Amino acid sequence: MIVKTLRVRNFRNYESAELRLNPELNLISGPNAQGKTNLLESLVYLSMTRSFRTMNDSLLIRNGCDFAGLSCTVSDERRDTRLDAVIHSSGKTLSVNRVPVKKTSEFVGRLNTVLFSPDDLSIFLDAPRDRRRMLDQEITKVSSACLSALKNYRNLLRDRNSLLKEFHPDESYLEVLEERMAAEAVTVIKERRAFIASVNRTLTGFYQSLADDPLEAKLNYHSCVSEEVREEELMETLKRMYAETRAKDLEFKSTGSGIHREDISFSLNGENVINSASQGQKRMILLAFRLSIMNYIEETAHTRAVLLLDDVLSELDRERQKTLMGLISKPYQCVITGTEFPDFLRQGNLTEFRIRNGTIQGGSV
C-alpha cells in the first residue's frame, strides 16, 4: 500500500496544498511551526477518521473557514482508491471513490498508517484508558470485527451502568446484558491477545537493533481474565466474573470489571520501563513498538502500512539514524518530518517537500 497523492484544503494552516508522494521515502522539511506535522495529521485522519492531536474536529478547520477537506489516492497491487473526508460544523462526511459511506467501518482500513511522534513518550504515564484507546485503534485498523464488538460492548456497558443506578434494578435483565457483553468481550480479548502476541514476536529484535542493547523488550497485557484461560473458556469465565462482581457493582452503581478496565505495559528484562528505563530506552522501545505494529498489519491484513515519523531523527545519534533507516527503507513507504536531515538520507530514491507558512515550496527528487 502506498499513498500516491495527498490533497488538503482549509486544513489547519493550509489554504490548499497537494503532494505527489514518492513510493519510498518522503522528507518534509522546514522551520518549526510551519505545518509539517499537519500533513502527517491529515494522513492519520484519512486512516482513522480522527486526529492524533485533538478530539475536537472543529480545531482542524482553518480559521475563518466553514469546512476542511482531505483527500488521498491509495494504491495497492490491484487498484487505486480515492479517499475523501470533509470536516464541517455538523460532523464529517466520508467518501470512497467519491461515493459517500454511512459507516466509519466502511472507510477505516482503506489506508493504514503507523505514526511515531515525540508525544508518544507520554504513553507510559498516561491513564489506562489512553493506552486502551491506542491499543484498540491499532487493532481496529485491520479488524472490522473488533471495531463492531467494541461499539456494541460500549453500548451494552452504558445500558448496564444505567440499570445499576436504578432504585430496584431488574437482575434478570442484568444477566441478559452481561451475557451479551461477554459475547462481545470475547471477540475483543481474542483480538487484543493476537495483537500482543504478534508484537512480542518482533519487539525484542527491533529494540535490540535500534538501542544496541541486549535486554528483552516485552508488551504486557493486563486483562480482566487470566492469560491461562483458553479461548473456548472465555465466554463462561466472563459471565462468571460479571455475576461475582454484581453485588459490588450494584453498591457502586457502575461496572467495575471488564475489557473497559484492561491495560498494557512495557517491560525490559521483566522490569516495568516506568521504573527502570532511561528516556533513551523508552524512545527506542516505542520506535520498536511502531515497527512491530507495521509487521502486525502486514501479517494480518496482508498489506504494508505507511510509516509516519514526526521529528524523530533529531532525537537519534547518527548510528541510530542509520539503523532505523536500514530497518524501514525499501519495505515501506515512509514520510518523515524534520527541520533538517542528514546527508546520507539524500542518497536514495526520495522526494523532499519544503514547507513554510503552510505553503509547499518544493517537491524535488
XYZ file of C-alpha atoms in Angstrom:
365
model
C 0.000 0.000 0.000
C 1.260 3.442 -0.914
C -0.225 6.921 -0.985
C 0.176 8.449 -4.435
C -1.284 11.892 -3.779
C -2.409 13.901 -0.761
C -4.599 16.994 -1.019
C -5.686 19.311 1.791
C -7.937 22.348 1.729
C -8.663 24.693 4.640
C -6.934 22.207 6.937
C -5.068 23.672 9.931
C -2.784 26.360 8.431
C -3.157 25.153 4.824
C -5.433 27.006 2.431
C -4.730 24.489 -0.325
C -1.901 22.037 -0.934
C -1.212 18.922 -2.993
C 1.666 16.477 -2.660
C 2.634 13.699 -5.053
C 4.349 11.255 -2.745
C 7.323 9.056 -3.511
C 6.574 5.317 -3.129
C 9.645 5.000 -0.889
C 10.971 7.936 1.126
C 9.410 11.369 1.586
C 11.087 14.140 3.597
C 9.063 17.132 4.816
C 11.477 19.840 5.918
C 11.169 23.376 7.214
C 11.408 25.511 10.364
C 9.292 24.724 13.399
C 5.584 25.661 13.467
C 5.216 25.839 9.670
C 2.794 22.952 9.146
C 4.956 19.849 8.733
C 3.135 17.802 11.383
C -0.216 18.965 9.994
C 0.447 16.942 6.833
C 1.082 13.792 8.881
C -2.086 14.560 10.823
C -4.070 14.692 7.582
C -2.811 11.205 6.617
C -3.694 9.813 10.039
C -7.161 11.356 9.748
C -7.701 9.689 6.378
C -6.625 6.423 8.003
C -8.583 6.596 11.274
C -11.159 9.407 10.708
C -9.758 11.150 13.765
C -6.779 13.277 14.681
C -3.947 12.085 16.909
C -3.635 15.580 18.401
C -7.189 16.600 19.326
C -10.618 15.083 19.887
C -12.269 18.262 18.586
C -12.539 18.109 14.800
C -13.545 21.774 14.566
C -9.961 22.706 15.507
C -8.806 21.134 12.248
C -10.694 23.676 10.145
C -8.628 26.676 9.045
C -9.536 29.883 10.866
C -12.383 31.711 9.164
C -13.430 28.746 7.019
C -16.605 26.656 7.094
C -15.031 23.290 6.322
C -11.803 21.376 5.822
C -11.273 18.894 3.018
C -8.814 15.999 2.946
C -8.242 13.629 0.052
C -5.726 10.990 -0.963
C -5.260 8.325 -3.595
C -4.135 4.987 -2.177
C -2.683 2.301 -4.417
C -2.170 -1.400 -3.846
C -1.234 -4.151 -6.281
C -4.793 -4.363 -7.627
C -6.305 -0.879 -7.796
C -6.255 2.784 -6.854
C -8.727 4.034 -4.246
C -9.646 7.644 -3.595
C -10.498 8.615 -0.019
C -12.188 11.913 0.873
C -13.070 13.421 4.249
C -14.894 16.718 4.639
C -14.971 18.155 8.163
C -17.750 20.653 8.845
C -19.741 22.131 11.711
C -22.173 19.218 11.882
C -19.566 16.457 11.769
C -17.759 14.835 8.858
C -18.618 13.315 5.503
C -16.572 10.347 4.283
C -16.387 9.075 0.706
C -14.676 6.164 -1.016
C -14.125 6.647 -4.745
C -16.428 9.701 -4.496
C -19.288 7.586 -3.093
C -20.380 8.652 0.425
C -20.242 5.935 3.090
C -22.623 5.783 6.039
C -20.450 3.804 8.430
C -16.941 4.628 9.616
C -16.118 0.924 9.319
C -16.553 1.227 5.527
C -13.770 3.842 5.469
C -11.279 2.800 8.156
C -8.727 0.302 6.896
C -8.571 1.588 3.325
C -5.371 3.398 4.336
C -3.209 2.070 7.146
C -0.714 4.434 8.733
C 1.589 3.953 11.715
C 2.804 7.120 13.409
C 5.680 7.792 15.784
C 5.810 11.251 17.329
C 7.651 12.765 20.310
C 4.343 12.828 22.207
C 4.342 9.014 22.239
C 6.594 9.072 25.302
C 3.604 10.187 27.384
C 2.026 6.766 26.943
C 3.997 5.362 29.863
C 2.377 7.770 32.320
C -0.991 8.220 30.605
C -4.198 6.906 32.133
C -5.073 3.281 31.246
C -7.958 4.483 29.041
C -5.430 6.279 26.814
C -3.361 3.129 26.376
C -6.533 1.120 25.683
C -7.566 3.665 23.065
C -4.174 3.396 21.382
C -4.315 -0.417 21.533
C -7.799 -0.576 20.047
C -7.001 1.973 17.344
C -4.155 -0.193 16.088
C -6.288 -3.357 16.112
C -9.397 -1.869 14.511
C -7.349 -0.621 11.558
C -7.323 -4.211 10.340
C -10.220 -5.831 12.213
C -13.766 -4.720 11.460
C -14.968 -7.476 13.812
C -13.148 -5.849 16.728
C -14.437 -2.416 15.737
C -18.016 -3.703 15.771
C -17.560 -5.626 19.020
C -16.128 -2.574 20.801
C -19.008 -0.395 19.638
C -21.591 -2.957 20.762
C -19.839 -3.524 24.090
C -19.775 0.182 24.876
C -23.496 0.470 24.188
C -24.232 -2.534 26.411
C -21.940 -1.178 29.134
C -23.819 2.110 29.075
C -27.133 0.229 29.421
C -25.814 -1.875 32.307
C -24.476 1.154 34.161
C -27.810 2.921 33.731
C -29.614 -0.125 35.094
C -27.251 -0.325 38.075
C -28.251 3.212 39.016
C -31.950 2.346 39.292
C -33.513 2.013 42.749
C -34.583 -1.611 42.183
C -32.621 -2.925 39.163
C -34.084 -5.878 37.284
C -31.432 -8.534 37.933
C -32.792 -10.846 35.232
C -32.202 -8.063 32.716
C -28.741 -7.557 34.203
C -27.999 -11.197 33.385
C -29.161 -10.686 29.804
C -26.902 -7.650 29.416
C -23.965 -9.493 30.976
C -24.292 -12.407 28.566
C -24.376 -10.064 25.588
C -21.422 -8.095 26.973
C -19.463 -11.297 27.461
C -20.079 -12.322 23.844
C -18.691 -9.017 22.548
C -15.812 -9.060 25.043
C -14.700 -12.489 23.800
C -14.042 -11.010 20.350
C -12.113 -8.063 21.790
C -9.966 -10.202 24.102
C -9.092 -12.582 21.255
C -8.048 -9.656 19.066
C -6.061 -7.998 21.851
C -4.290 -11.267 22.625
C -3.428 -11.773 18.947
C -2.064 -8.232 18.696
C 0.088 -8.619 21.829
C 1.443 -11.957 20.615
C 2.285 -10.551 17.175
C 4.070 -7.513 18.626
C 6.098 -9.636 21.015
C 7.383 -11.834 18.188
C 9.391 -8.906 16.792
C 9.617 -6.304 19.574
C 12.856 -7.520 21.178
C 14.645 -7.851 17.839
C 13.724 -4.330 16.767
C 14.590 -2.911 20.184
C 17.991 -4.598 20.338
C 18.860 -3.399 16.828
C 17.820 0.194 17.498
C 19.190 0.517 21.024
C 22.264 -1.718 20.658
C 21.066 -3.172 23.953
C 20.759 -6.922 24.790
C 17.700 -6.511 27.058
C 14.468 -8.342 26.251
C 11.576 -5.991 25.463
C 8.014 -7.114 26.032
C 4.485 -5.759 25.735
C 2.363 -6.997 28.647
C -1.413 -7.446 28.555
C -3.218 -6.815 31.843
C -6.507 -8.489 31.054
C -9.690 -8.882 33.069
C -9.246 -12.652 32.674
C -6.164 -14.765 33.281
C -3.926 -15.431 30.294
C -4.286 -19.118 31.192
C -7.983 -19.060 30.267
C -8.361 -20.742 26.871
C -10.378 -19.100 24.120
C -13.169 -21.653 24.379
C -13.489 -20.853 28.090
C -13.648 -17.068 27.744
C -17.441 -16.778 27.481
C -18.212 -18.683 30.664
C -15.319 -17.054 32.526
C -16.591 -13.567 31.675
C -20.193 -14.403 32.610
C -18.960 -15.749 35.939
C -16.876 -12.608 36.500
C -19.899 -10.338 35.975
C -22.028 -12.491 38.295
C -19.387 -12.499 41.040
C -18.922 -8.711 40.899
C -22.618 -7.857 40.537
C -23.187 -7.118 44.228
C -20.249 -4.727 44.314
C -21.346 -3.127 41.055
C -24.831 -2.584 42.498
C -23.283 -0.932 45.517
C -21.104 1.411 43.464
C -23.660 1.729 40.628
C -21.003 1.113 37.997
C -19.417 -1.847 36.173
C -16.039 -2.297 37.807
C -14.631 -5.219 35.801
C -14.369 -5.959 32.114
C -12.456 -5.171 28.958
C -13.114 -1.469 29.591
C -10.705 -1.679 32.551
C -7.834 -3.522 30.859
C -4.358 -2.090 30.401
C -0.969 -2.718 28.798
C 2.588 -2.001 29.896
C 6.106 -2.312 28.517
C 8.981 -4.067 30.249
C 12.701 -4.610 29.758
C 14.006 -7.886 31.198
C 10.813 -8.138 33.235
C 11.061 -4.660 34.792
C 8.377 -2.089 34.026
C 10.021 0.624 31.923
C 8.374 3.330 34.045
C 10.631 2.356 36.935
C 13.769 1.118 35.217
C 14.298 2.583 31.738
C 16.095 5.744 30.685
C 14.449 8.247 28.334
C 16.603 6.882 25.533
C 15.496 3.314 26.213
C 11.853 4.401 26.337
C 12.208 6.118 22.982
C 13.804 3.021 21.467
C 11.161 0.650 22.821
C 8.407 2.847 21.377
C 10.130 3.011 17.998
C 10.470 -0.779 18.118
C 6.784 -1.000 19.051
C 5.779 1.032 15.986
C 7.897 -1.170 13.731
C 6.286 -4.245 15.291
C 2.870 -2.779 14.505
C 3.959 -2.430 10.874
C 4.745 -6.131 10.913
C 1.399 -6.932 12.619
C -0.554 -5.070 9.940
C 1.350 -6.831 7.176
C 0.765 -10.317 8.571
C -2.878 -9.626 9.483
C -4.144 -7.501 6.583
C -1.586 -8.737 4.021
C -0.689 -5.170 3.113
C 2.039 -2.768 4.165
C 1.178 0.319 6.157
C 2.624 3.778 5.528
C 5.120 4.769 8.230
C 4.968 8.350 9.530
C 7.864 9.677 11.633
C 7.363 13.116 13.164
C 10.661 14.820 14.038
C 12.198 11.531 15.125
C 15.683 11.674 13.623
C 16.661 14.785 15.593
C 16.452 12.716 18.781
C 18.797 9.993 17.493
C 22.553 9.929 17.032
C 23.950 9.217 13.554
C 24.370 5.460 14.057
C 20.805 5.015 15.320
C 19.535 7.139 12.440
C 21.243 4.784 10.007
C 19.978 1.704 11.843
C 16.392 2.970 11.787
C 16.534 3.864 8.099
C 18.052 0.484 7.343
C 15.066 -1.194 9.007
C 12.432 0.824 7.163
C 13.966 1.622 3.768
C 12.614 -0.273 0.745
C 9.938 -2.337 2.551
C 7.758 0.658 3.443
C 6.614 3.977 2.132
C 7.787 6.455 4.740
C 7.039 10.130 5.404
C 9.452 11.892 7.781
C 9.311 15.448 9.106
C 12.250 17.444 10.424
C 13.899 20.840 10.450
C 16.923 19.306 8.693
C 18.066 15.882 7.553
C 21.449 14.093 7.464
C 23.206 13.928 4.100
C 23.164 10.109 3.979
C 19.365 10.176 3.622
C 19.566 12.022 0.320
C 21.405 9.218 -1.490
C 18.432 7.014 -2.382
C 15.020 7.260 -4.028
C 13.271 10.114 -2.249
C 11.230 13.271 -2.605
C 11.719 16.288 -0.350
C 8.988 18.838 0.329
C 9.940 22.165 1.884
C 7.222 23.817 3.955
C 6.917 27.445 5.028
C 3.790 29.030 6.477
C 1.515 26.295 5.172
C 2.910 26.554 1.650
C 4.799 23.819 -0.172
C 7.839 25.429 -1.712
C 9.292 22.342 -3.310
C 8.853 18.691 -4.075
C 12.167 17.745 -5.551
C 13.545 14.276 -6.167
